[in-house]
Coordinates of C-alpha atoms in Angstrom, one line a residue:
Chain A
X1 CA 78.3 41.8 98.5
X2 CA 75.2 39.7 97.8
X3 CA 74.8 37.8 94.6
X4 CA 73.4 39.9 91.8
X5 CA 69.6 40.0 91.6
X6 CA 68.6 37.8 88.6
X7 CA 66.0 39.4 86.5
X8 CA 64.0 37.4 83.7
X9 CA 62.6 38.9 80.5
X10 CA 61.1 37.5 77.3
X11 CA 63.2 37.9 74.2
X12 CA 60.3 39.0 71.9
X13 CA 62.7 40.9 69.5
X14 CA 66.4 41.3 69.1
X15 CA 66.2 44.7 70.7
X16 CA 65.5 43.0 74.1
X17 CA 69.2 42.3 74.4
X18 CA 70.7 45.9 74.3
X19 CA 67.8 47.0 76.5
X20 CA 68.8 44.6 79.3
X21 CA 72.5 45.1 78.8
X22 CA 71.9 48.7 79.2
X23 CA 69.8 48.2 82.4
X24 CA 72.3 45.8 83.9
X25 CA 75.1 48.4 83.2
X26 CA 73.0 51.0 85.0
X27 CA 73.0 48.8 88.1
X28 CA 76.7 47.9 87.8
X29 CA 78.8 49.1 90.8
X30 CA 75.7 49.9 92.9
X31 CA 74.6 47.9 95.9
X32 CA 71.8 46.3 93.8
X33 CA 73.8 44.7 91.0
X34 CA 71.7 42.6 88.6
X35 CA 72.0 40.1 85.7
X36 CA 69.4 39.0 83.3
X37 CA 68.1 35.8 81.8
X38 CA 66.1 35.8 78.6
X39 CA 63.2 33.4 77.9
X40 CA 61.4 32.5 74.7
X41 CA 58.0 32.8 76.3
X42 CA 56.1 34.0 79.4
X43 CA 55.0 30.6 80.5
X44 CA 58.8 29.5 80.9
X45 CA 59.6 32.7 82.6
X46 CA 56.8 32.5 85.2
X47 CA 57.8 28.8 85.8
X48 CA 61.4 30.0 86.5
X49 CA 60.2 32.7 88.9
X50 CA 58.2 30.3 90.9
X51 CA 60.9 27.6 91.0
X52 CA 63.4 30.2 92.2
X53 CA 65.6 30.2 89.0
X54 CA 65.1 33.9 88.8
X55 CA 64.5 36.5 91.4
X56 CA 62.4 38.9 89.5
X57 CA 60.4 38.6 86.2
X58 CA 59.5 41.4 83.8
X59 CA 56.0 40.3 83.4
X60 CA 53.1 41.2 81.1
X61 CA 49.8 41.9 82.8
X62 CA 48.7 38.3 81.9
X63 CA 51.9 36.9 83.3
X64 CA 51.3 38.8 86.5
X65 CA 47.8 37.5 86.9
X66 CA 49.0 34.0 86.2
X67 CA 51.8 34.4 88.8
X68 CA 49.3 35.7 91.4
X69 CA 46.9 32.8 90.6
X70 CA 49.6 30.1 90.7
X71 CA 51.1 31.5 93.9
X72 CA 47.8 32.2 95.5
X73 CA 48.9 35.8 95.9
X74 CA 52.3 35.1 97.5
X75 CA 54.0 37.5 95.0
X76 CA 54.4 41.3 94.7
X77 CA 54.7 43.8 92.0
X78 CA 57.9 46.0 92.4
X79 CA 57.7 48.6 89.7
X80 CA 56.4 49.5 86.2
X81 CA 56.7 52.0 83.4
X82 CA 54.7 55.2 83.3
X83 CA 53.3 53.8 80.2
X84 CA 52.1 50.7 81.8
X85 CA 49.9 52.8 84.1
X86 CA 47.9 54.2 81.2
X87 CA 47.6 51.3 78.8
X88 CA 44.4 50.9 76.9
X89 CA 42.8 48.9 74.1
X90 CA 41.7 50.8 70.8
X91 CA 39.1 49.6 68.5
X92 CA 39.8 50.7 64.9
X93 CA 37.8 50.4 61.6
X94 CA 38.2 51.5 58.0
X95 CA 37.8 55.2 57.6
X96 CA 34.2 56.1 56.8
X97 CA 32.9 53.1 58.5
X98 CA 29.5 53.5 60.2
X99 CA 31.0 52.1 63.5
X100 CA 30.9 54.9 66.2
X101 CA 30.8 52.9 69.4
X102 CA 31.6 49.4 70.8
X103 CA 27.9 48.6 70.7
X104 CA 27.9 49.1 66.9
X105 CA 29.8 45.9 66.6
X106 CA 26.7 43.7 66.9
X107 CA 26.4 41.5 63.9
X108 CA 30.0 42.5 62.8
X109 CA 33.3 40.8 62.5
X110 CA 36.1 41.9 65.0
X111 CA 39.7 40.9 64.4
X112 CA 41.7 40.0 67.5
X113 CA 45.3 39.4 68.1
X114 CA 46.9 36.3 69.6
X115 CA 44.6 34.8 72.3
X116 CA 47.1 35.3 75.0
X117 CA 47.3 39.0 74.4
X118 CA 45.6 40.9 77.1
X119 CA 45.2 44.1 75.1
X120 CA 44.3 42.5 71.6
X121 CA 42.2 39.5 72.7
X122 CA 41.3 39.0 76.4
X123 CA 40.3 42.5 77.4
X124 CA 38.5 43.2 74.1
X125 CA 36.3 40.2 74.6
X126 CA 35.8 41.4 78.2
X127 CA 34.8 44.9 77.1
X128 CA 32.4 43.5 74.5
X129 CA 30.7 41.5 77.5
X130 CA 30.6 44.7 79.4
X131 CA 28.8 46.3 76.5
X132 CA 26.3 43.4 76.4
X133 CA 27.7 41.7 73.4
X134 CA 28.5 37.9 73.7
X135 CA 30.2 35.6 71.2
X136 CA 26.9 35.0 69.4
X137 CA 26.6 38.8 68.8
X138 CA 30.2 39.5 67.3
X139 CA 32.0 37.2 65.1
X140 CA 35.6 37.0 66.3
X141 CA 38.5 36.5 63.9
X142 CA 41.3 35.4 66.0
X143 CA 44.9 35.8 64.6
X144 CA 47.3 33.9 66.7
X145 CA 50.6 35.0 65.1
X146 CA 52.7 35.6 68.2
X147 CA 51.3 33.1 70.8
X148 CA 53.5 32.8 73.9
X149 CA 54.7 36.4 73.8
X150 CA 51.4 37.8 75.1
X151 CA 51.1 40.2 72.2
X152 CA 54.5 41.8 72.8
X153 CA 55.7 41.5 69.3
X154 CA 52.7 43.5 68.0
X155 CA 52.7 41.1 64.9
X156 CA 49.2 39.7 65.6
X157 CA 47.8 43.2 66.1
X158 CA 49.4 44.3 62.6
X159 CA 47.8 41.2 61.1
X160 CA 44.4 42.2 62.6
X161 CA 44.7 45.7 61.1
X162 CA 45.6 44.0 57.7
X163 CA 42.5 42.0 57.9
X164 CA 40.5 45.1 58.4
X165 CA 42.2 46.9 55.5
X166 CA 41.6 43.8 53.4
X167 CA 38.0 43.7 54.3
X168 CA 38.2 40.5 56.0
X169 CA 37.0 42.2 59.2
X170 CA 35.0 45.1 60.2
X171 CA 37.2 46.2 63.0
X172 CA 40.3 45.3 65.0
X173 CA 41.3 45.5 68.6
X174 CA 44.7 46.5 69.2
X175 CA 46.9 48.0 72.0
X176 CA 47.3 51.7 72.2
X177 CA 51.1 51.2 71.7
X178 CA 50.5 49.6 68.3
X179 CA 48.0 52.4 67.3
X180 CA 50.7 54.9 68.2
X181 CA 53.4 53.0 66.4
X182 CA 51.3 53.1 63.2
X183 CA 50.8 56.8 63.5
X184 CA 47.1 56.6 64.8
X185 CA 44.7 57.9 62.3
X186 CA 47.2 60.7 61.3
X187 CA 49.5 58.8 59.1
X188 CA 46.8 56.8 57.5
X189 CA 43.8 59.2 57.6
X190 CA 42.2 57.7 54.6
X191 CA 42.6 54.1 55.9
X192 CA 41.8 53.7 59.5
X193 CA 40.0 55.5 62.4
X194 CA 39.7 54.9 66.1
X195 CA 35.9 54.5 67.1
X196 CA 36.3 53.3 70.7
X197 CA 38.8 53.4 73.4
X198 CA 38.8 51.4 76.6
X199 CA 39.3 52.6 80.1
X200 CA 43.0 52.6 81.1
X201 CA 44.4 49.6 82.7
X202 CA 48.0 48.4 83.8
X203 CA 50.3 46.4 81.6
X204 CA 53.8 45.1 82.6
X205 CA 55.4 44.9 85.9
X206 CA 58.5 43.6 87.6
X207 CA 57.2 40.6 89.6
X208 CA 59.0 39.1 92.6
X209 CA 57.8 36.3 94.9
X210 CA 57.1 37.2 98.7
X211 CA 60.0 34.9 99.4
X212 CA 62.5 37.4 98.0
X213 CA 63.5 39.5 101.1
X214 CA 62.7 43.1 100.9
X215 CA 66.4 44.0 101.8
X216 CA 67.3 42.5 98.4
X217 CA 64.5 44.0 96.4
X218 CA 64.2 47.4 97.9
X219 CA 67.6 48.8 96.9
X220 CA 67.2 47.5 93.4
X221 CA 63.8 49.2 93.1
X222 CA 65.1 52.4 94.7
X223 CA 67.9 52.6 92.1
X224 CA 65.6 51.7 89.3
X225 CA 63.3 54.6 90.2
X226 CA 66.1 56.9 90.0
X227 CA 66.9 56.2 86.4
X228 CA 66.6 59.7 84.7
X229 CA 65.4 60.9 81.3
X230 CA 67.8 63.9 81.7
X231 CA 70.8 61.5 81.6
X232 CA 71.6 60.8 77.9
X233 CA 72.7 57.2 78.5
X234 CA 69.9 56.4 80.8
X235 CA 67.4 58.1 78.5
X236 CA 68.6 55.9 75.7
X237 CA 67.5 52.7 77.8
X238 CA 64.3 54.4 78.7
X239 CA 63.5 55.2 75.1
X240 CA 64.3 51.7 74.0
X241 CA 62.0 50.3 76.7
X242 CA 59.3 52.8 76.0
X243 CA 58.9 54.9 79.0
X244 CA 60.0 58.2 80.6
X245 CA 60.0 57.1 84.3
X246 CA 59.8 54.0 86.2
X247 CA 56.8 54.1 88.8
X248 CA 55.6 52.3 91.9
X249 CA 52.9 49.9 90.8
X250 CA 49.2 50.5 90.8
X251 CA 47.6 47.1 91.4
X252 CA 44.0 48.5 90.8
X253 CA 44.9 48.6 87.2
X254 CA 44.8 44.9 86.9
X255 CA 41.2 44.5 88.2
X256 CA 39.7 44.2 84.7
X257 CA 42.1 41.6 83.6
X258 CA 41.6 39.4 86.7
X259 CA 37.8 39.6 86.0
X260 CA 38.4 38.8 82.3
X261 CA 40.5 35.8 83.1
X262 CA 38.0 34.5 85.5
X263 CA 35.0 35.0 83.2
X264 CA 36.7 33.5 80.1
X265 CA 38.2 30.7 82.2
X266 CA 41.6 31.3 81.0
X267 CA 43.8 28.7 82.8
X268 CA 46.4 29.9 85.3
X269 CA 49.0 28.1 83.5
X270 CA 49.7 27.2 79.7
Chain B
X1 CA 41.6 47.7 48.7
X2 CA 44.3 48.8 51.1
X3 CA 46.3 51.9 49.9
X4 CA 50.0 51.3 49.5
X5 CA 50.7 54.0 52.0
X6 CA 48.8 52.1 54.7
X7 CA 50.7 48.8 53.8
X8 CA 53.9 50.8 54.0
X9 CA 53.2 52.0 57.5
X10 CA 52.3 48.5 58.5
X11 CA 55.4 47.1 56.9
X12 CA 57.6 49.7 58.7
X13 CA 56.0 48.8 62.1
X14 CA 56.6 45.1 61.5
X15 CA 60.2 45.2 60.0
X16 CA 61.7 47.9 62.0
X17 CA 60.0 46.7 65.2
X18 CA 61.7 43.3 64.8
X19 CA 65.2 44.9 64.7
X20 CA 67.7 45.4 67.4
X21 CA 68.6 49.1 68.2
X22 CA 71.0 50.4 65.5
X23 CA 70.2 47.7 62.8
X24 CA 68.6 48.6 59.6
X25 CA 65.6 47.3 57.5
X26 CA 64.8 48.0 53.8
X27 CA 61.1 48.5 53.1
X28 CA 59.9 48.9 49.5
X29 CA 58.4 52.2 48.7
X30 CA 56.7 53.7 45.7
X31 CA 57.8 57.1 44.3
X32 CA 56.3 59.9 46.5
X33 CA 56.0 57.7 49.5
X34 CA 59.3 58.9 51.1
X35 CA 57.3 61.5 53.1
X36 CA 55.3 58.8 54.8
X37 CA 58.5 57.0 55.9
X38 CA 59.9 60.3 57.2
X39 CA 56.8 61.2 59.2
X40 CA 56.7 57.7 60.6
X41 CA 60.3 57.7 61.7
X42 CA 59.8 61.2 63.2
X43 CA 56.8 60.0 65.2
X44 CA 58.4 56.7 66.4
X45 CA 62.0 57.8 67.2
X46 CA 63.6 55.9 64.3
X47 CA 66.1 57.1 61.7
X48 CA 65.3 57.4 58.0
X49 CA 68.7 56.7 56.4
X50 CA 68.1 57.0 52.6
X51 CA 66.1 55.5 49.7
X52 CA 68.2 52.9 47.9
X53 CA 67.0 51.0 44.8
X54 CA 63.3 51.5 45.5
X55 CA 63.5 50.7 49.2
X56 CA 63.5 53.0 52.3
X57 CA 66.4 52.1 54.5
X58 CA 65.4 52.7 58.2
X59 CA 67.7 52.3 61.2
X60 CA 65.9 51.4 64.5
X61 CA 66.2 53.8 67.2
X62 CA 67.3 57.6 67.5
X63 CA 71.0 58.1 66.4
X64 CA 73.0 59.3 69.4
X65 CA 72.9 63.1 69.9
X66 CA 76.0 65.4 69.6
X67 CA 76.4 65.4 73.5
X68 CA 76.0 61.6 73.7
X69 CA 78.8 61.1 71.1
X70 CA 81.0 63.6 72.8
X71 CA 80.4 62.0 76.2
X72 CA 82.4 59.0 74.9
X73 CA 85.6 61.0 74.9
X74 CA 87.5 62.1 78.1
X75 CA 86.5 65.8 78.9
X76 CA 90.0 67.1 78.2
X77 CA 89.9 65.5 74.5
X78 CA 86.4 66.7 73.7
X79 CA 86.3 69.0 70.7
X80 CA 86.3 72.5 72.1
X81 CA 88.3 71.7 75.2
X82 CA 91.6 72.6 73.5
X83 CA 92.3 75.7 71.5
X84 CA 95.2 75.9 69.3
X85 CA 96.5 79.3 68.0
X86 CA 99.1 79.6 65.3
X87 CA 100.9 82.7 66.3
X88 CA 102.8 82.8 63.0
X89 CA 104.0 80.6 60.1
X90 CA 107.6 81.7 59.7
X91 CA 110.4 79.7 61.3
X92 CA 114.2 80.0 61.7
X93 CA 114.3 76.2 60.8
X94 CA 113.0 74.3 57.6
X95 CA 112.3 70.8 59.1
X96 CA 111.6 68.3 56.3
X97 CA 108.4 66.9 58.0
X98 CA 106.9 70.2 59.2
X99 CA 103.0 69.7 59.1
X100 CA 102.6 73.4 58.6
X101 CA 105.2 74.0 55.8
X102 CA 106.9 76.6 58.0
X103 CA 110.4 77.8 57.2
X104 CA 112.5 81.1 56.9
X105 CA 110.7 81.6 53.5
X106 CA 107.2 81.2 54.7
X107 CA 105.1 84.3 55.0
X108 CA 104.7 85.3 58.7
X109 CA 100.8 85.3 58.7
X110 CA 100.8 86.3 62.3
X111 CA 97.4 86.2 64.2
X112 CA 98.5 89.4 66.2
X113 CA 98.1 90.0 70.0
X114 CA 94.9 91.9 69.6
X115 CA 93.2 89.0 67.7
X116 CA 94.6 86.6 70.3
X117 CA 93.2 88.6 73.2
X118 CA 89.8 88.6 71.7
X119 CA 90.0 84.8 70.9
X120 CA 91.0 83.9 74.5
X121 CA 88.2 85.9 76.0
X122 CA 85.7 84.3 73.5
X123 CA 87.3 80.9 74.4
X124 CA 86.7 81.5 78.1
X125 CA 83.0 81.8 77.4
X126 CA 82.9 78.8 75.0
X127 CA 84.1 76.3 77.8
X128 CA 87.6 75.9 76.3
X129 CA 90.0 74.6 79.1
X130 CA 93.4 74.8 77.7
X131 CA 95.4 76.8 75.0
X132 CA 98.2 75.8 72.9
X133 CA 100.4 78.3 71.0
X134 CA 102.4 77.1 68.0
X135 CA 103.8 78.2 64.7
X136 CA 106.2 78.6 62.8
X137 CA 108.5 79.6 65.6
X138 CA 106.5 81.7 68.1
X139 CA 109.9 83.2 69.5
X140 CA 110.4 85.0 66.2
X141 CA 107.7 87.4 67.5
X142 CA 109.0 90.2 69.7
X143 CA 105.6 90.6 71.4
X144 CA 105.3 87.0 72.3
X145 CA 105.4 87.7 76.0
X146 CA 102.2 89.8 75.5
X147 CA 100.6 87.0 73.6
X148 CA 101.5 84.5 76.3
X149 CA 100.3 86.9 79.1
X150 CA 96.9 87.2 77.2
X151 CA 96.5 83.5 77.1
X152 CA 97.8 82.6 80.7
X153 CA 95.4 85.2 82.2
X154 CA 92.6 82.8 81.2
X155 CA 94.0 79.3 80.6
X156 CA 96.9 76.9 81.4
X157 CA 98.9 77.5 78.2
X158 CA 101.5 75.3 76.3
X159 CA 103.9 77.1 74.0
X160 CA 105.5 74.9 71.2
X161 CA 109.1 76.0 70.3
X162 CA 112.3 74.8 69.0
X163 CA 114.0 76.3 72.0
X164 CA 116.8 77.8 69.9
X165 CA 116.2 81.5 70.4
X166 CA 116.6 82.0 74.2
X167 CA 119.0 84.8 74.2
X168 CA 118.9 88.6 74.2
X169 CA 115.5 90.2 74.1
X170 CA 113.9 86.8 73.4
X171 CA 115.3 85.4 76.7
X172 CA 114.0 88.5 78.5
X173 CA 110.5 87.6 77.0
X174 CA 110.8 84.1 78.3
X175 CA 111.7 85.4 81.7
X176 CA 108.5 87.6 81.8
X177 CA 106.3 84.5 81.2
X178 CA 104.3 82.8 83.9
X179 CA 106.0 79.8 85.6
X180 CA 102.6 78.7 86.9
X181 CA 100.5 78.9 83.9
X182 CA 102.9 78.3 81.0
X183 CA 104.6 75.1 79.9
X184 CA 107.1 75.4 77.1
X185 CA 107.1 72.4 74.8
X186 CA 110.4 72.0 73.1
X187 CA 111.0 69.8 70.1
X188 CA 113.8 67.3 70.5
X189 CA 113.8 64.1 68.3
X190 CA 116.6 61.9 69.8
X191 CA 119.1 61.5 72.6
X192 CA 122.0 62.1 70.2
X193 CA 122.4 64.8 67.3
X194 CA 122.2 62.5 64.4
X195 CA 118.4 61.9 64.0
X196 CA 117.5 65.2 65.1
X197 CA 119.9 67.2 62.8
X198 CA 119.0 65.0 59.8
X199 CA 115.5 66.5 59.7
X200 CA 116.0 69.9 61.4
X201 CA 119.5 71.0 60.3
X202 CA 123.1 70.7 61.4
X203 CA 123.7 71.9 65.0
X204 CA 120.0 72.2 65.9
X205 CA 120.2 69.4 68.4
X206 CA 122.9 71.1 70.5
X207 CA 120.9 74.4 70.5
X208 CA 117.7 72.6 71.4
X209 CA 119.3 70.8 74.3
X210 CA 120.7 74.1 75.5
X211 CA 117.2 75.6 75.3
X212 CA 115.6 72.9 77.4
X213 CA 118.3 73.6 80.0
X214 CA 117.8 77.3 79.8
X215 CA 114.0 76.9 80.3
X216 CA 114.5 74.5 83.2
X217 CA 117.0 76.8 84.7
X218 CA 114.5 79.6 84.5
X219 CA 112.1 77.6 86.7
X220 CA 109.7 76.5 84.0
X221 CA 108.2 73.0 83.9
X222 CA 109.3 71.8 80.4
X223 CA 107.7 69.3 78.0
X224 CA 109.8 67.7 75.3
X225 CA 108.3 66.2 72.2
X226 CA 110.0 64.1 69.7
X227 CA 108.7 63.6 66.2
X228 CA 109.6 60.3 64.6
X229 CA 109.2 59.5 60.8
X230 CA 107.6 56.2 60.2
X231 CA 110.5 54.6 58.6
X232 CA 112.7 55.5 61.6
X233 CA 110.4 54.3 64.4
X234 CA 112.5 53.8 67.4
X235 CA 113.3 50.5 69.1
X236 CA 112.4 49.9 72.7
X237 CA 116.0 50.4 73.5
X238 CA 116.3 53.7 71.7
X239 CA 113.2 55.0 73.6
X240 CA 114.8 54.0 76.8
X241 CA 118.0 55.8 76.1
X242 CA 115.9 58.9 75.2
X243 CA 113.9 58.8 78.3
X244 CA 117.0 58.4 80.5
X245 CA 118.6 61.3 78.6
X246 CA 115.5 63.6 79.3
X247 CA 115.4 62.3 83.0
X248 CA 118.9 63.4 83.4
X249 CA 118.1 66.9 82.0
X250 CA 115.2 67.1 84.6
X251 CA 112.2 66.6 82.3
X252 CA 109.5 64.7 84.0
X253 CA 108.5 61.3 82.5
X254 CA 104.8 62.6 82.1
X255 CA 106.3 65.5 79.9
X256 CA 108.3 63.2 77.6
X257 CA 106.3 62.7 74.4
X258 CA 107.2 60.5 71.4
X259 CA 104.8 60.8 68.4
X260 CA 105.0 59.8 64.7
X261 CA 105.2 62.2 61.8
X262 CA 101.8 63.1 60.3
X263 CA 101.5 62.9 56.5
X264 CA 100.9 66.7 56.3
X265 CA 102.8 69.7 55.1
X266 CA 106.3 68.9 54.0
X267 CA 106.0 65.3 55.1
X268 CA 105.6 62.9 52.1
X269 CA 105.0 59.9 54.4
X270 CA 103.6 59.4 57.9
X271 CA 100.3 58.8 59.6
X272 CA 97.3 59.7 57.4
X273 CA 94.9 62.0 59.3
X274 CA 91.7 63.1 57.9
X275 CA 88.7 65.0 59.3
X276 CA 86.9 61.7 59.4
X277 CA 89.5 60.0 61.5
X278 CA 90.9 62.8 63.6
X279 CA 89.3 64.0 67.0
X280 CA 89.2 67.7 66.3
X281 CA 91.2 70.3 68.3
X282 CA 90.0 73.7 67.2
X283 CA 92.9 75.6 65.5
X284 CA 92.9 79.2 64.7
X285 CA 95.4 80.7 62.1
X286 CA 95.6 84.1 60.4
X287 CA 94.0 82.2 57.4
X288 CA 91.0 80.9 59.2
X289 CA 89.8 78.2 61.7
X290 CA 90.9 74.6 61.2
X291 CA 89.9 71.1 62.4
X292 CA 93.2 70.2 64.0
X293 CA 96.7 71.8 64.2
X294 CA 98.2 69.1 61.9
X295 CA 96.0 70.2 59.1
X296 CA 96.5 74.0 59.4
X297 CA 98.1 74.2 56.1
X298 CA 95.5 72.1 54.2
X299 CA 92.1 73.2 52.8
X300 CA 90.5 69.8 53.7
X301 CA 90.7 70.8 57.4
X302 CA 89.6 74.4 57.0
X303 CA 86.4 74.8 59.0
X304 CA 85.8 78.5 58.0
X305 CA 87.9 81.4 56.7
X306 CA 86.5 83.4 59.6
X307 CA 88.3 83.3 63.0
X308 CA 85.3 85.1 64.8
X309 CA 82.9 84.1 66.4
X310 CA 84.9 81.3 67.9
X311 CA 81.9 79.6 69.6
X312 CA 80.2 79.2 66.3
X313 CA 83.2 77.4 64.9
X314 CA 83.5 75.2 68.0
X315 CA 79.8 74.3 67.8
X316 CA 80.2 73.6 64.1
X317 CA 83.2 71.3 64.6
X318 CA 81.3 69.5 67.5
X319 CA 78.4 68.8 65.3
X320 CA 80.5 67.6 62.4
X321 CA 82.6 65.3 64.6
X322 CA 79.3 63.8 66.0
X323 CA 78.1 63.4 62.4
X324 CA 81.3 61.4 61.5
X325 CA 81.1 59.3 64.6
X326 CA 77.5 58.5 63.8
X327 CA 78.3 57.5 60.2
X328 CA 81.3 55.4 61.3
X329 CA 79.2 53.7 64.1
X330 CA 76.4 52.9 61.6
X331 CA 79.0 51.5 59.0
X332 CA 80.6 49.4 61.8
X333 CA 77.3 47.9 62.7
X334 CA 76.1 47.3 59.3
X335 CA 79.0 46.3 57.0
X336 CA 78.2 42.8 55.9
X337 CA 80.9 40.2 55.6
X338 CA 79.1 37.7 53.7

């Protein structure tokens, strides 16, 4: 039997450990056994993927873009969560605010999450540019409280919301998952409201280099896609990782981030 | 100013989000904010445990469901797989460790063949896979062959007996029972009379051994179960002697059981068994439905005074067992040592 596929992930919370232990257990005894390695940040993980320490990386969208840029495209996305296909950025403000659209942010202060968060910093700036708003038009309050994790912890997004609630900013840009986690405007109807939502884009994916033979990655992907919401043990893993089904990737969903990285001259490597 | 409810939600997201699955966080709450915590937990798939000293205790993740808890057990040991029926409580013996307080003085409290027929029909629809008949001494009942036939028509059945009454009409009853579907389980505590007779009465060992021989000669597969008080636990050498004795009688090794006395019924010492620590095996008596056969004389193991409908009692026990398991799992995860 071949060596187990080695999958890298970033340990952004302690919950990452049971998630990957559960996924490893799911693959145990199959023709595509795997083990995992946890990293403290995405920079280290992408380095390890490129130098061959790991076979596959569970990458954020920014880590995917950086892998593509560093390898000049010699990599491929293997799979992603159903929730990665429909990710979005949400702009929120205090309930009762006069903000109705992204264009209304002219002359206002917008709180952003960590600068390496695609959903809470890089893409919001991109969407502002698309709406005709440059950095002279909107004052940006950057809150870099979880740098290196690409916004995975959600901490900087919560801090951005606090900045709005404390009236240090007029609005905050957060990922849709954080907006869902705080109960949208249903749990805090008198406090926050969503006034603009971005087009959908893709978030995480399993990334491999082209050097990884298909006969090693294909059985692993095939078994991953068979993980079932109807199986109680597998459902537990899916719930912890925030999805109902693993899906084939849709690379078109990364176009906006490639464009944003290029425009904002974000380096391929930090 | 930020409302306290908004801060509470942000605190919940930050603190619970930083936990591993199954761990708990405490988030300060003001009176009246419990509903916010409950709604947030409901939306996000977390578990609102309680409010303690002004803080909401929230466990990350959804507690495992009843089916998930039960899946941890082998299928044949899951609550509802085994159905025990106390045919009666009176007995020709008065063993000093009897968990059901059976004796010649005990009232019969028979379930009756009609109730048993209905119970096994209900059991067949409730995914029961095996039936055990016990007492008292079932062979005191002169319609036991009808009771056994009602059970073996649906399930593989085990009949617990002291094996001492196999003569006359009772032997005729035994002869009418299914060899394929019925296993008599005869109580025998030792390879020599001393230990057995000390607890069950003088001369009982000899008659039990004779009963084992009779059942074997009649073509039954026979199981033998020894009950050993805690202060008399056998040495490995004694166990070997006992097994060899039963081998020579013709009892298969897989059918030779040695178990400790439960601290129930007449037994003042023994293994302590509670609803919280005992995997349930639904037990129906004339007095009601119980958690486990060892507790059929104790109110703490009474599930319901009703014996019908059986499926409702099974479902209730499955749910209670899952609740206990989740509580123990939570305590095991969160009991701090320092």
